[in-house]
Amino acid sequence: MQKENILELRNITKTFGDFVAVDSVDFELQAGEIHAILGENGAGKSTLMNLIYGLYQPSDGRIYVTDREGWRRRLRAKSPRDAIVSGIGMVHQHFMLVESLTVAENIALSLGQVRRGSAGNPSENGAYKKALGKFRFKKEDAIHITEALSEQFGLTVDPGALVRTLSVGLKQRVEILKALAVDARILILDEPTAVLSPQEVEGFFTILRKLQADGRAIIFISHKMKEVLNISDRITVLRRGKKVYLGPTGELTARGLAREMIGEEINEVERSVWVGLPNPYESDPPDSVLQLSNLTVLGSRNEIAVSDISMATRRGEIVGIAGVDGNGQRELAEAIMGLRHSESGTVNILGTDPKGTKAVRQRGVGYIPEDRQTTGVIASFSVTENLLLNVTHLENTARWNVLNQRRKQNTAEQLIADYDIRPPIGGIPAAALSGGNQQKIVLAREISLHPDLLIAVNPTRGLDVNAARYVHENLLAQRNQSKSVLLISTELDEVLLLSDRLFVMSRGKLIEATAQRNDIEALGLLMTGQTHKDFGGNGC
Ligand code: ADP
Ligand code: MG
């Protein structure tokens, strides 16, 4: 039976500068369904949802919504308030709660927002109609609404508790309650299970089923295959901003979905053309550059982010670590760089055990951090100063002492030209440049020193095609000069293209997957948290 669509996206495109994040996407949400959106990191899932929720406006295309009175009309949401008034609620990857207020106060805030924004009463029915009809919300009303909704959907939480004191799982409940309090009939949940433990996920799914039974439609975003197969009625797969698949859950197996998610653009032939030179390590005895032994690192919530990892990188190779965001990659890179304390195990660089990030850098390590805009550049410093930051750090080493001011200037100008940093003016503050150009500063600075070991985390994220290609060429040049590169990236294509040896990082564990490099489906499954044995691996 064809159900009624309550939300329709027609040919939606969203560009950021030259970058197309969402590309001519059609999407339909049926009344009462749980519709999963599956896609790798960067596929455009969050952007698409932010377009529906009014946080972004589409560059092209139209959105239609069936309003509370049952009329299909065009949605032109200029802000989330417009979306909320149309019955759309969203729970973001990063919560949007006021930490210093109580649960009930947060819910009152959200109710107040809608009242100010809507022409009339947004709710036609429900336990909280009476409260909504009032001119001002009293705290008791918010408490009453919270309690009624908590009970109806099993979203148990203490209305009087300060949000700051709640666990992540409970904060998520408050976000859902906020959406329900304004009677959202379309709920967008952006990677809701990413912050939950396996036990919490069970309870969370029970809540989702109650919401569905109550007639609400849910968009469930995830890159975890098992969850999607478990909870959804239909699945849409996005890849690089495009919709590549839509079908009922069960039509495709996990392998088939992984293939849709990841595509199969890269093959060995293309790779050998790229790399050009033979791997020097095949003729020379390999030298270990980075040696990790039983490394365990805690994350910022004191969870185990990196779990007992042992591996080595050698001269003349790029070691790639693939995986979806949030599986310990950031913590691993930070621990190697001396930016994060290791709980146990060792990080050995060229036979030494440097303490602190300065010592690590002086040992000859370059670092392209994940979060370049906040940790990569100093916004108030000029472009030139940023480009020469390492030179300044290393001033007391003989190598840089000989550089006079003029030569530094020339170095900076050369880097600006090589990396096509725009505008090509060394004297302006880095803050004046676009994000992509700020990234180029970091890349230029870190790569140009030709460090013995280069740690690159998502080095091409947000770059245009030409800039990304230039970075790839430089990483390969490092390798071909017998340097060692550790490439940590959520772009599987990039890791496959560049890596001599391949690992997948999932839930803090590192799994060698060099033998699976041509089996996209197997890699996809490893990345979505399944082990070789879960899918009867390929000779491993
Ligand atoms: P997903 O949620 O599927 O991981 P996103 O929608 O967050 O993906 O991002 C899709 C792509 O758009 C990524 O390459 C990301 O870097 C880019 N992107 C997202 N938001 C912005 C923005 N505000 N400016 C520039 N690029 C962006
Ligand atoms: Mg996202």
Coordinates of C-alpha atoms and ligand atoms in Angstrom, one line a residue:
M1 CA 0.0 0.0 0.0
Q2 CA 1.4 3.4 -1.0
K3 CA 1.4 5.6 2.0
E4 CA 1.1 9.3 1.9
N5 CA 4.2 11.4 1.7
I6 CA 4.4 14.0 4.4
L7 CA 7.8 15.4 3.3
E8 CA 9.1 15.6 -0.2
L9 CA 12.5 17.0 -1.4
R10 CA 12.7 17.7 -5.1
N11 CA 16.0 18.1 -6.8
I12 CA 17.7 19.6 -3.8
T13 CA 21.2 20.9 -4.2
K14 CA 23.4 22.7 -1.7
T15 CA 26.8 24.1 -2.6
F16 CA 29.4 25.7 -0.3
G17 CA 31.5 27.9 -2.6
D18 CA 32.5 25.5 -5.4
F19 CA 31.8 22.4 -3.4
V20 CA 28.6 20.5 -4.0
A21 CA 27.7 19.0 -0.6
V22 CA 24.2 17.8 -1.7
D23 CA 23.6 17.1 -5.4
S24 CA 20.1 17.0 -7.0
V25 CA 18.6 14.8 -4.3
D26 CA 15.0 13.6 -4.3
F27 CA 13.7 12.3 -1.0
E28 CA 10.3 11.3 0.3
L29 CA 9.2 10.6 3.8
Q30 CA 6.0 8.6 4.3
A31 CA 3.7 9.1 7.2
G32 CA 4.6 6.8 10.0
E33 CA 7.7 5.3 8.6
I34 CA 11.3 5.1 10.0
H35 CA 13.4 6.1 7.0
A36 CA 17.1 5.5 7.4
I37 CA 19.7 7.6 5.6
L38 CA 23.0 5.7 5.3
G39 CA 26.2 7.2 4.0
E40 CA 29.9 7.5 4.7
N41 CA 31.2 10.5 6.5
G42 CA 30.9 13.6 4.3
A43 CA 28.2 12.0 2.2
G44 CA 26.0 15.0 2.8
K45 CA 23.6 13.5 5.4
S46 CA 23.7 16.3 7.9
T47 CA 23.7 19.0 5.3
L48 CA 20.5 17.5 3.8
M49 CA 18.9 17.4 7.2
N50 CA 20.0 21.0 8.0
L51 CA 18.3 22.0 4.8
I52 CA 15.0 20.5 5.9
Y53 CA 15.3 22.0 9.3
G54 CA 16.0 25.5 8.0
L55 CA 19.5 25.8 9.2
Y56 CA 20.6 26.1 5.6
Q57 CA 18.7 27.2 2.5
P58 CA 18.9 25.0 -0.6
S59 CA 20.9 26.4 -3.6
D60 CA 18.4 24.8 -5.8
G61 CA 15.3 22.6 -5.6
R62 CA 12.1 22.6 -3.5
I63 CA 10.9 21.1 -0.3
Y64 CA 7.2 20.3 0.3
V65 CA 5.6 19.4 3.6
T66 CA 2.1 18.3 4.6
D67 CA 1.1 20.8 7.3
R68 CA -0.9 20.1 10.4
E69 CA -4.1 20.7 8.6
G70 CA -3.2 18.2 5.9
W71 CA -2.3 20.6 3.1
R72 CA 0.7 20.0 1.0
R73 CA 2.6 23.2 0.7
R74 CA 6.1 24.4 -0.2
L75 CA 8.4 24.7 2.8
R76 CA 10.7 27.7 2.7
A77 CA 12.3 27.5 6.1
K78 CA 14.5 30.5 6.8
S79 CA 15.2 29.2 10.3
P80 CA 14.5 26.2 12.4
R81 CA 11.5 28.0 13.9
D82 CA 9.8 27.8 10.5
A83 CA 10.5 24.1 10.3
I84 CA 9.3 23.6 13.9
V85 CA 6.1 25.4 13.1
S86 CA 5.6 23.0 10.2
G87 CA 5.9 20.1 12.5
I88 CA 9.6 19.2 12.0
G89 CA 11.9 18.5 14.9
M90 CA 15.6 17.7 14.8
V91 CA 18.0 16.2 17.2
H92 CA 21.5 17.1 16.2
Q93 CA 24.8 15.2 16.5
H94 CA 25.8 17.9 18.9
F95 CA 23.1 18.8 21.4
M96 CA 21.6 22.2 21.6
L97 CA 20.6 22.4 25.2
V98 CA 21.2 25.1 27.8
E99 CA 23.4 23.3 30.2
S100 CA 22.9 25.6 33.2
L101 CA 19.0 25.2 33.1
T102 CA 16.8 22.3 34.1
V103 CA 15.2 19.9 31.8
A104 CA 11.8 21.6 32.2
E105 CA 13.3 25.0 31.7
N106 CA 14.9 23.8 28.4
I107 CA 11.6 22.5 27.3
A108 CA 9.9 25.8 28.3
L109 CA 12.4 27.6 26.1
S110 CA 11.6 25.5 23.1
L111 CA 7.8 26.0 23.7
G112 CA 8.3 29.7 24.0
Q113 CA 10.2 29.8 20.7
V114 CA 7.4 28.3 18.8
R115 CA 4.7 30.5 20.3
R116 CA 6.6 33.6 19.2
G117 CA 7.1 32.2 15.8
S118 CA 3.7 30.7 14.9
A119 CA 0.5 32.4 14.0
G120 CA -1.6 30.2 16.2
N121 CA -1.5 27.2 18.5
P122 CA 0.8 24.6 16.9
S123 CA -0.9 21.8 18.7
E124 CA -4.4 20.6 18.0
N125 CA -4.4 17.9 20.6
G126 CA -2.2 16.1 23.2
A127 CA -1.8 16.1 26.9
Y128 CA -0.3 19.6 26.9
K129 CA -2.9 21.5 24.9
K130 CA -4.1 23.3 27.9
A131 CA -0.7 24.5 28.8
L132 CA 0.0 25.6 25.2
G133 CA -3.1 27.7 25.1
K134 CA -1.8 29.9 27.9
F135 CA -0.2 33.2 27.2
R136 CA 2.9 32.5 29.3
F137 CA 4.5 29.3 30.3
K138 CA 5.0 28.7 33.9
K139 CA 7.6 26.3 35.1
E140 CA 4.8 24.0 36.3
D141 CA 3.4 23.8 32.8
A142 CA 6.8 22.7 31.4
I143 CA 7.1 20.2 34.2
H144 CA 3.7 18.9 33.4
I145 CA 4.4 18.6 29.7
T146 CA 7.7 16.9 30.4
E147 CA 6.1 14.3 32.7
A148 CA 3.2 13.6 30.3
L149 CA 5.5 13.0 27.3
S150 CA 8.0 11.1 29.4
E151 CA 5.3 8.7 30.4
Q152 CA 3.7 8.4 27.0
F153 CA 7.0 7.4 25.3
G154 CA 9.1 6.0 28.0
L155 CA 11.5 8.9 27.8
T156 CA 12.1 8.9 31.6
V157 CA 14.0 11.9 32.8
D158 CA 13.8 14.1 35.9
P159 CA 12.2 17.5 34.8
G160 CA 13.9 19.3 37.7
A161 CA 17.5 18.0 37.0
L162 CA 20.1 20.4 35.7
V163 CA 21.0 19.5 32.1
R164 CA 24.7 19.8 33.0
T165 CA 24.4 16.9 35.4
L166 CA 22.8 14.5 32.9
S167 CA 24.5 11.7 31.0
V168 CA 24.7 12.0 27.2
G169 CA 21.9 9.4 26.8
L170 CA 19.6 11.5 29.0
K171 CA 20.5 14.7 27.3
Q172 CA 19.4 13.1 24.1
R173 CA 16.1 12.3 25.7
V174 CA 15.7 15.9 26.6
E175 CA 16.3 16.8 22.9
I176 CA 13.6 14.4 21.8
L177 CA 11.3 15.7 24.5
K178 CA 11.9 19.2 23.2
A179 CA 10.8 18.2 19.7
L180 CA 7.8 16.3 21.0
A181 CA 6.7 19.2 23.3
V182 CA 6.1 21.3 20.2
D183 CA 4.4 18.4 18.6
A184 CA 6.9 17.5 15.9
R185 CA 5.4 14.9 13.6
I186 CA 8.6 14.6 11.6
L187 CA 11.6 13.8 13.7
I188 CA 15.1 14.0 12.3
L189 CA 17.7 12.1 14.3
D190 CA 21.2 12.8 13.2
E191 CA 23.4 9.9 14.2
P192 CA 21.5 9.4 17.5
T193 CA 23.2 6.2 18.5
A194 CA 26.7 7.5 18.0
V195 CA 26.7 8.7 21.6
L196 CA 24.9 5.7 23.1
S197 CA 26.3 2.5 24.6
P198 CA 24.9 -0.8 23.1
Q199 CA 22.6 -1.2 26.1
E200 CA 21.2 2.3 25.7
V201 CA 20.7 1.7 21.9
E202 CA 18.2 -1.1 22.8
G203 CA 16.1 1.2 25.0
F204 CA 16.4 4.0 22.4
F205 CA 15.0 1.7 19.7
T206 CA 12.0 0.9 21.9
I207 CA 11.3 4.6 22.2
L208 CA 11.6 5.0 18.4
R209 CA 9.0 2.3 17.9
K210 CA 6.6 3.9 20.3
L211 CA 7.0 7.2 18.5
Q212 CA 6.3 5.4 15.2
A213 CA 3.2 3.7 16.7
D214 CA 2.0 7.2 17.7
G215 CA 2.0 8.1 14.0
R216 CA 5.2 10.1 13.8
A217 CA 7.6 9.8 10.9
I218 CA 11.3 9.5 11.7
I219 CA 14.4 10.1 9.6
F220 CA 17.1 8.0 11.2
I221 CA 20.7 8.8 10.2
S222 CA 23.5 6.4 10.8
H223 CA 26.4 4.7 9.3
K224 CA 26.0 1.6 11.4
M225 CA 24.6 -1.1 9.1
K226 CA 23.2 -3.4 11.8
E227 CA 21.1 -0.6 13.4
V228 CA 19.8 0.6 10.1
L229 CA 18.7 -3.0 9.1
N230 CA 17.2 -3.4 12.6
I231 CA 15.1 -0.3 12.9
S232 CA 14.2 1.1 9.5
D233 CA 11.3 0.6 7.1
R234 CA 13.1 2.1 4.1
I235 CA 16.7 3.1 3.4
T236 CA 18.1 5.9 1.3
V237 CA 21.9 5.8 0.6
L238 CA 23.8 9.0 -0.1
R239 CA 27.3 8.9 -1.6
R240 CA 29.2 12.1 -2.2
G241 CA 26.1 14.3 -2.0
K242 CA 24.0 12.1 -4.4
K243 CA 21.2 9.8 -3.7
V244 CA 22.4 6.4 -5.0
Y245 CA 19.8 4.0 -3.6
L246 CA 16.3 3.9 -2.2
G247 CA 14.5 0.8 -1.3
P248 CA 12.6 -1.1 1.4
T249 CA 14.8 -2.5 4.3
G250 CA 15.7 -6.0 3.5
E251 CA 15.9 -5.6 -0.3
L252 CA 19.7 -5.3 -0.1
T253 CA 22.0 -7.2 2.3
A254 CA 24.6 -5.5 4.4
R255 CA 27.1 -6.2 1.7
G256 CA 25.0 -4.7 -1.0
L257 CA 24.4 -1.6 1.1
A258 CA 28.1 -1.2 1.9
R259 CA 28.7 -1.3 -1.9
E260 CA 26.2 1.4 -2.5
M261 CA 27.6 3.5 0.4
I262 CA 31.2 3.3 -0.8
G263 CA 31.0 2.8 -4.5
E264 CA 33.8 1.2 -6.4
E265 CA 35.6 3.9 -8.3
I266 CA 39.1 3.0 -7.2
N267 CA 41.0 0.1 -8.7
E268 CA 44.5 -1.1 -8.7
V269 CA 45.3 0.0 -12.2
E270 CA 44.5 3.6 -11.4
R271 CA 46.6 3.4 -8.2
S272 CA 49.7 2.2 -9.9
V273 CA 49.5 5.0 -12.4
W274 CA 49.2 7.4 -9.5
V275 CA 52.1 6.1 -7.5
G276 CA 54.5 6.0 -10.4
L277 CA 57.5 4.9 -8.6
P278 CA 58.1 1.5 -7.1
N279 CA 57.9 1.3 -3.3
P280 CA 61.5 1.8 -2.2
Y281 CA 60.9 -0.3 0.8
E282 CA 60.6 -3.3 -1.5
S283 CA 64.3 -3.2 -2.2
D284 CA 65.7 -1.5 0.9
P285 CA 65.4 -3.1 4.3
P286 CA 62.6 -1.3 6.1
D287 CA 63.3 1.1 8.9
S288 CA 60.6 1.5 11.4
V289 CA 59.8 5.2 12.0
L290 CA 56.8 5.1 14.2
Q291 CA 56.3 2.2 16.6
L292 CA 53.2 1.8 18.7
S293 CA 53.1 -0.9 21.3
N294 CA 50.0 -1.8 23.2
L295 CA 48.8 1.8 23.1
T296 CA 45.7 2.6 25.0
V297 CA 44.3 6.2 25.1
L298 CA 41.3 7.6 26.9
G299 CA 38.9 10.0 25.2
S300 CA 37.6 13.2 26.6
R301 CA 34.7 11.5 28.4
N302 CA 37.3 9.1 29.9
E303 CA 36.1 6.3 27.7
I304 CA 38.6 4.0 26.0
A305 CA 39.2 5.7 22.7
V306 CA 42.2 3.8 21.5
S307 CA 42.4 0.2 22.6
D308 CA 45.6 -1.7 22.9
I309 CA 47.0 -0.8 19.5
S310 CA 50.4 -2.1 18.2
M311 CA 51.7 -1.2 14.8
A312 CA 54.7 0.3 13.0
T313 CA 55.2 2.5 10.0
R314 CA 58.4 2.3 7.9
R315 CA 60.3 4.5 5.6
G316 CA 59.0 4.7 2.1
E317 CA 55.4 3.8 2.8
I318 CA 52.1 5.3 3.4
V319 CA 50.2 3.5 6.0
G320 CA 46.5 4.3 5.7
I321 CA 43.9 4.1 8.5
A322 CA 40.3 4.1 7.2
G323 CA 37.2 4.3 9.4
V324 CA 34.3 6.4 10.1
D325 CA 34.7 9.4 12.4
G326 CA 34.7 9.0 16.1
N327 CA 36.3 5.6 16.3
G328 CA 39.5 6.8 18.1
Q329 CA 41.3 8.3 15.1
R330 CA 41.6 11.7 16.6
E331 CA 42.8 10.4 20.0
L332 CA 45.3 8.2 18.3
A333 CA 46.8 11.0 16.3
E334 CA 46.9 13.3 19.4
A335 CA 48.6 10.6 21.5
I336 CA 51.3 10.2 18.8
M337 CA 51.8 13.9 18.7
G338 CA 52.2 14.1 22.5
L339 CA 49.0 16.2 22.7
R340 CA 47.1 13.5 24.7
H341 CA 48.3 11.4 27.6
S342 CA 48.6 7.6 26.9
E343 CA 46.9 5.5 29.5
S344 CA 49.3 2.6 28.8
G345 CA 51.7 1.4 26.1
T346 CA 54.3 3.3 24.2
V347 CA 54.8 5.6 21.3
N348 CA 58.3 5.3 19.9
I349 CA 59.6 7.6 17.1
L350 CA 62.8 6.8 15.4
G351 CA 64.0 4.8 18.4
T352 CA 63.2 7.5 21.0
D353 CA 60.4 8.2 23.3
P354 CA 59.9 12.0 23.0
K355 CA 57.8 13.6 25.7
G356 CA 55.4 16.4 24.8
T357 CA 54.5 17.8 21.4
K358 CA 57.5 20.1 21.0
A359 CA 59.9 17.1 21.5
V360 CA 57.8 15.1 19.0
R361 CA 58.1 17.8 16.4
Q362 CA 61.8 18.3 17.0
R363 CA 62.2 14.6 16.4
G364 CA 61.0 15.3 12.8
V365 CA 57.2 14.8 12.9
G366 CA 54.8 16.9 10.8
Y367 CA 51.1 17.0 11.8
I368 CA 48.0 17.9 9.8
P369 CA 45.4 17.9 12.5
E370 CA 41.7 17.0 11.9
D371 CA 40.4 20.3 13.1
R372 CA 42.6 22.7 11.1
Q373 CA 40.6 25.8 11.6
T374 CA 40.9 25.8 15.4
T375 CA 44.2 23.9 16.0
G376 CA 46.0 24.3 12.7
V377 CA 46.2 28.0 12.1
I378 CA 46.5 31.0 14.5
A379 CA 43.8 33.2 13.1
S380 CA 45.2 36.5 14.2
F381 CA 48.7 35.8 12.7
S382 CA 49.4 36.7 9.2
V383 CA 49.5 34.0 6.4
T384 CA 53.3 34.3 6.3
E385 CA 53.6 33.9 10.1
N386 CA 51.4 30.9 10.0
L387 CA 53.4 29.3 7.1
L388 CA 56.6 29.8 9.1
L389 CA 55.3 28.7 12.5
N390 CA 57.3 25.6 12.5
V391 CA 60.4 27.5 11.4
T392 CA 59.9 29.7 14.4
H393 CA 59.4 26.6 16.6
L394 CA 62.6 25.1 15.3
E395 CA 64.5 28.3 15.2
N396 CA 67.1 26.9 17.6
T397 CA 68.0 24.0 15.3
A398 CA 70.9 24.6 13.0
R399 CA 68.9 24.0 10.0
W400 CA 66.8 27.1 10.4
N401 CA 69.3 29.4 11.9
V402 CA 70.8 30.2 8.6
L403 CA 67.5 31.5 7.3
N404 CA 67.4 35.3 7.2
Q405 CA 64.3 37.3 7.1
R406 CA 64.4 37.6 3.3
R407 CA 64.7 33.9 2.8
K408 CA 61.8 33.3 5.1
Q409 CA 59.8 35.7 3.1
N410 CA 60.7 33.9 -0.1
T411 CA 59.8 30.5 1.4
A412 CA 56.4 31.8 2.4
E413 CA 55.8 33.3 -1.1
Q414 CA 56.8 30.1 -2.7
L415 CA 54.4 28.1 -0.5
I416 CA 51.6 30.5 -1.3
A417 CA 52.2 30.0 -5.0
D418 CA 52.7 26.2 -4.8
Y419 CA 49.6 25.6 -2.8
D420 CA 47.5 28.2 -4.6
I421 CA 46.6 30.0 -1.4
R422 CA 44.1 32.7 -2.1
P423 CA 44.3 35.6 -1.9
P424 CA 48.0 35.3 -2.5
I425 CA 48.9 37.9 0.1
G426 CA 51.2 36.9 2.9
G427 CA 50.6 40.0 5.0
I428 CA 46.9 39.6 5.8
P429 CA 45.7 37.7 8.9
A430 CA 44.8 34.1 8.3
A431 CA 41.3 34.8 9.7
A432 CA 40.6 36.7 6.5
L433 CA 40.9 33.5 4.4
S434 CA 38.3 30.9 3.6
G435 CA 38.4 27.6 5.5
G436 CA 39.8 25.8 2.4
N437 CA 42.6 28.3 2.1
Q438 CA 43.4 28.1 5.8
Q439 CA 43.7 24.4 5.4
K440 CA 46.2 24.9 2.6
I441 CA 48.3 27.0 4.9
V442 CA 48.5 24.0 7.4
L443 CA 49.3 21.5 4.6
A444 CA 51.9 23.7 3.0
R445 CA 53.6 24.3 6.3
E446 CA 53.6 20.7 7.5
I447 CA 54.5 19.0 4.2
S448 CA 57.1 21.5 3.1
L449 CA 59.4 20.6 6.0
H450 CA 59.6 17.0 4.6
P451 CA 59.3 15.5 8.1
D452 CA 60.5 11.9 8.6
L453 CA 57.1 11.1 9.8
L454 CA 54.0 12.9 8.6
I455 CA 50.7 12.3 10.4
A456 CA 47.9 13.5 8.2
V457 CA 44.3 13.4 9.5
N458 CA 41.6 13.9 6.8
P459 CA 44.1 16.1 4.8
T460 CA 41.8 16.8 2.0
R461 CA 38.5 17.3 3.8
G462 CA 36.8 20.4 2.4
L463 CA 39.3 21.0 -0.3
D464 CA 38.4 21.3 -4.0
V465 CA 39.4 18.6 -6.4
N466 CA 42.6 20.3 -7.6
A467 CA 43.8 21.2 -4.1
A468 CA 43.1 17.6 -3.0
R469 CA 45.1 16.2 -5.9
Y470 CA 48.0 18.4 -5.0
V471 CA 47.9 17.2 -1.5
H472 CA 47.9 13.6 -2.7
E473 CA 50.9 14.2 -4.9
N474 CA 52.7 15.7 -2.0
L475 CA 52.0 12.8 0.3
L476 CA 53.2 10.4 -2.4
A477 CA 56.3 12.5 -2.9
Q478 CA 57.0 12.2 0.9
R479 CA 56.8 8.4 0.5
N480 CA 59.0 8.3 -2.6
Q481 CA 61.6 10.3 -0.7
S482 CA 61.7 7.4 1.9
K483 CA 59.8 9.4 4.4
S484 CA 57.0 7.7 6.4
V485 CA 53.4 8.8 6.2
L486 CA 50.5 7.9 8.5
L487 CA 47.3 8.8 6.6
I488 CA 44.2 8.7 8.8
S489 CA 41.1 9.5 6.7
T490 CA 37.4 8.9 6.6
E491 CA 37.6 9.1 2.8
L492 CA 38.0 5.5 1.9
D493 CA 38.8 6.3 -1.7
E494 CA 41.7 8.4 -0.6
V495 CA 43.1 5.8 1.7
L496 CA 42.8 3.1 -1.0
L497 CA 44.5 5.3 -3.5
L498 CA 47.5 6.2 -1.4
S499 CA 48.2 3.5 1.1
D500 CA 50.8 0.8 0.8
R501 CA 49.4 -0.9 3.8
L502 CA 45.8 -0.5 5.0
F503 CA 44.2 -0.6 8.4
V504 CA 40.6 0.0 9.5
M505 CA 39.9 1.6 12.8
S506 CA 36.7 0.7 14.5
R507 CA 35.8 1.3 18.1
G508 CA 39.3 2.0 19.1
K509 CA 40.7 -1.2 17.6
L510 CA 43.0 -1.3 14.6
I511 CA 42.4 -4.2 12.1
E512 CA 44.9 -4.8 9.3
A513 CA 43.0 -4.9 6.0
T514 CA 45.6 -4.8 3.3
A515 CA 44.4 -8.1 2.0
Q516 CA 40.9 -6.7 1.7
R517 CA 41.8 -3.6 -0.3
N518 CA 40.0 -4.8 -3.4
D519 CA 37.0 -6.0 -1.5
I520 CA 35.0 -2.9 -1.0
E521 CA 32.1 -4.7 0.7
A522 CA 34.4 -6.3 3.2
L523 CA 36.0 -3.0 4.0
G524 CA 32.6 -1.3 4.4
L525 CA 31.6 -4.0 6.8
L526 CA 34.8 -3.6 8.8
M527 CA 34.2 0.1 8.9
T528 CA 30.7 -0.3 10.2
G529 CA 32.0 -2.3 13.1
Q530 CA 31.8 -5.9 12.0
T531 CA 34.7 -8.2 12.2
H532 CA 36.1 -10.5 9.6
K533 CA 34.4 -13.5 11.2
D534 CA 31.0 -11.7 11.1
F535 CA 30.9 -12.1 7.3
G536 CA 33.0 -15.1 6.7
G537 CA 36.0 -13.0 5.5
N538 CA 38.2 -13.5 2.5
G539 CA 41.1 -15.7 3.4
C540 CA 41.8 -14.2 6.7
Ligands
ADP1 P1 27.7 13.7 6.7 O1 26.8 14.2 7.7 O2 27.2 12.8 5.7 O3 29.0 13.2 7.3 P2 28.0 16.5 5.9 O4 26.6 16.8 5.4 O5 28.3 16.9 7.3 O6 28.3 14.9 5.8 O7 29.1 17.1 4.9 C1 29.0 16.9 3.5 C2 30.2 17.6 2.9 O8 29.9 19.0 2.9 C3 31.5 17.4 3.6 O9 32.5 17.3 2.6 C4 31.7 18.6 4.4 O10 33.1 19.0 4.5 C5 31.0 19.7 3.6 N1 30.4 20.7 4.4 C6 29.4 20.6 5.3 N2 29.1 21.8 5.8 C7 29.9 22.7 5.2 C8 30.0 24.1 5.4 N3 29.2 24.8 6.2 N4 30.9 24.7 4.6 C9 31.7 24.0 3.7 N5 31.6 22.7 3.5 C10 30.7 22.0 4.3
MG2 MG 26.8 14.2 9.7

